[in-house]
Amino acid sequence: MIRVESVGYPRTFRGATTLQFSLQTLTSQLGLLVGPKGFGHYWKTHYADKTFEHLYRWNAFDTAMLIPYFIVMIILAFYGIHRYQLVWLYFKNKKNAAKWSEPPMRFAEGQLPFVTIQLPIFNEQFVIERLIEAVCSLDYPRDRFEVQVLDDSTDETTEVAREIVERYARGFVGMDPQPIVYLHRSNRHGYKAGALDKGLDVARGEFVAIFDADFVPPRQWVMQVIHHFAQPEIGMVQTRWTHLNRNYSFLTQVEAILLDGHFVLEHGGRSRAGVFFNFNGTAGMWRRETISTAGGWQHDTLTEDTDLSYRAQLVGWQFKYLQDVECPAELPIEMTAFKTQQARWAKGLIQTGKKILPRVLKSDAPWHTKLEAWYHLTANISYPLMIVLSVLLMPAMIIRSWQGYIQMLLIDFPLFIASTMSVSTFYMVSQKELYPKSWYKSIIYVPFVMALGGVGLTITNTKAVMEALFGVKSAFARTPKYSVKKKGEKSQAKVYRKRLGIIPWIEMAIGCYFAWTVYYAISTENFFTVPFLVLFVFGYWYTGLLSLLQGRFERSRGPDQEMHEKPYPVGV
């Protein structure tokens, strides 16, 4: 016999009945049972009870909290609505999608133009051979083709790359001698932009294709792209990134979905609507004349690709995006590497916005093109706004609860749908477009995409955005590449692993703060806010913990795996 005492209800149970009673008690507390004490009762007592109506009085403190709270929420809602707009543009202008197999014009057979392939590298010894092998296997006449390896490395990569280039230039069994040259700079002036510009000084190509070290272009890539330049007004053609190591880890799955959204709906929506969009720094081809007439490669921003793209389109060149031409690449396998990449992009876009937006707004471009450019180049301002929202969320939630839950739902819920749910819609649409038969398998990743892309990167990207706004210069930090594809495959990350700094600890602390807000919301039975708050907890804890823990086990295996101190990557 087991006797259980519950306040006011002494009962006697046997065996399994105890478990049933416990479950009923827990469910009743959450207000999810049907009947007199069920959800209807919960709604009436928490949201329809007007006992304290008109007792709340507005005060100065509430004003100081709620005005910035609503300003931030409204701005974030506008950027969220813009995601819906990109989806609408993508489908509305579907007939305008460019196809690699349907160029309006083609070069005459036997008169293909000369193409230069530029491979900018920096301390990337583990992937350089894979890259050169892929590029030297491209299907294009060798008398109209050359490869430049533009090496700014300061480590063993110089020896590795030079030896590989010499081997492919000589030729070997199964590979004829290739028109490939090795160009090394003793300084990193201008970083990647400087290397590309230096290569152009000796390039022979009328057209220039660029591949970063982590890319593996397919054999047919050049032939799929080149004929679109038969239209004399086309200045650049961008192709879609795919992912060599998408299934390597949970992190790479989330990264892949984030990039898919960009390459399907952002590039797809903008290019189909005929507004400005950008070259992504790799997996694209330029008309050399376009680069020169736009002012050449400039290195006053960290996104020299976006900078040149806008300058080229402002002087009249047209761009094409070929969504059906894929170019596989390696995703960052470590959280710190991923944050380095995202911070560089965030800072570079704000720098480009400060530089280019005044020209765009003063140009003769249509107003909708100017508006899209504004959204594109200022989107990362949302990260500092998320910091403000993080600070104000808890006091705002308490103040708003005193105002009445109905008012909260009528005002906060639409803002939540606009600013937050747009993210899940955006990325799921991209998955459905790419994988119409299996897209639903990505649903499980959506909360984590929202937590990582919208919350977890907030600290590092806010730091980057603020540096851009205040003109703080920093080095071009390349993303480490380790040539890993499959689950369980070991990386050589110890060589290029980043220094951690204090940011992961800040992320952990903020995650703890939001864990407390979750506890407060549950204890006050404000359950509608819990899913939203949990995204903050997971986003901050996930990025912070991975930054702190990744690589710890490798380092503990022995003294032979000590970290190498190198000028790259720059610590975040």
PDB file of C-alpha atoms in Angstrom, residues 121-126 128 132 149-166 182-186 496:
ATOM      1  CA  ILE A 121      44.788  31.030 -51.177  1.00  0.00           C
ATOM      2  CA  PHE A 122      46.192  31.787 -47.736  1.00  0.00           C
ATOM      3  CA  ASN A 123      47.493  29.095 -45.339  1.00  0.00           C
ATOM      4  CA  GLU A 124      45.275  26.347 -46.775  1.00  0.00           C
ATOM      5  CA  GLN A 125      47.638  23.411 -47.213  1.00  0.00           C
ATOM      6  CA  PHE A 126      44.979  20.737 -46.602  1.00  0.00           C
ATOM      7  CA  ILE A 128      44.991  23.097 -52.188  1.00  0.00           C
ATOM      8  CA  ILE A 132      44.021  22.343 -58.263  1.00  0.00           C
ATOM      9  CA  VAL A 149      47.457  30.134 -58.006  1.00  0.00           C
ATOM     10  CA  LEU A 150      47.614  33.416 -56.039  1.00  0.00           C
ATOM     11  CA  ASP A 151      49.331  32.465 -52.802  1.00  0.00           C
ATOM     12  CA  ASP A 152      49.697  34.865 -49.855  1.00  0.00           C
ATOM     13  CA  SER A 153      50.532  32.074 -47.407  1.00  0.00           C
ATOM     14  CA  THR A 154      52.931  32.403 -44.512  1.00  0.00           C
ATOM     15  CA  ASP A 155      53.185  28.725 -43.552  1.00  0.00           C
ATOM     16  CA  GLU A 156      53.912  25.339 -45.149  1.00  0.00           C
ATOM     17  CA  THR A 157      51.221  26.005 -47.772  1.00  0.00           C
ATOM     18  CA  THR A 158      53.805  27.825 -49.932  1.00  0.00           C
ATOM     19  CA  GLU A 159      55.913  24.689 -50.343  1.00  0.00           C
ATOM     20  CA  VAL A 160      52.892  22.424 -50.786  1.00  0.00           C
ATOM     21  CA  ALA A 161      51.240  24.674 -53.384  1.00  0.00           C
ATOM     22  CA  ARG A 162      54.432  25.326 -55.342  1.00  0.00           C
ATOM     23  CA  GLU A 163      55.188  21.608 -55.607  1.00  0.00           C
ATOM     24  CA  ILE A 164      51.640  20.765 -56.728  1.00  0.00           C
ATOM     25  CA  VAL A 165      51.634  23.527 -59.358  1.00  0.00           C
ATOM     26  CA  GLU A 166      54.979  22.381 -60.758  1.00  0.00           C
ATOM     27  CA  TYR A 182      52.231  29.917 -59.138  1.00  0.00           C
ATOM     28  CA  LEU A 183      52.339  33.555 -57.954  1.00  0.00           C
ATOM     29  CA  HIS A 184      53.429  34.261 -54.377  1.00  0.00           C
ATOM     30  CA  ARG A 185      53.349  37.633 -52.611  1.00  0.00           C
ATOM     31  CA  SER A 186      55.620  38.355 -49.688  1.00  0.00           C
ATOM     32  CA  TYR A 496      44.529  26.679 -37.693  1.00  0.00           C
TER      33      TYR A 496
END
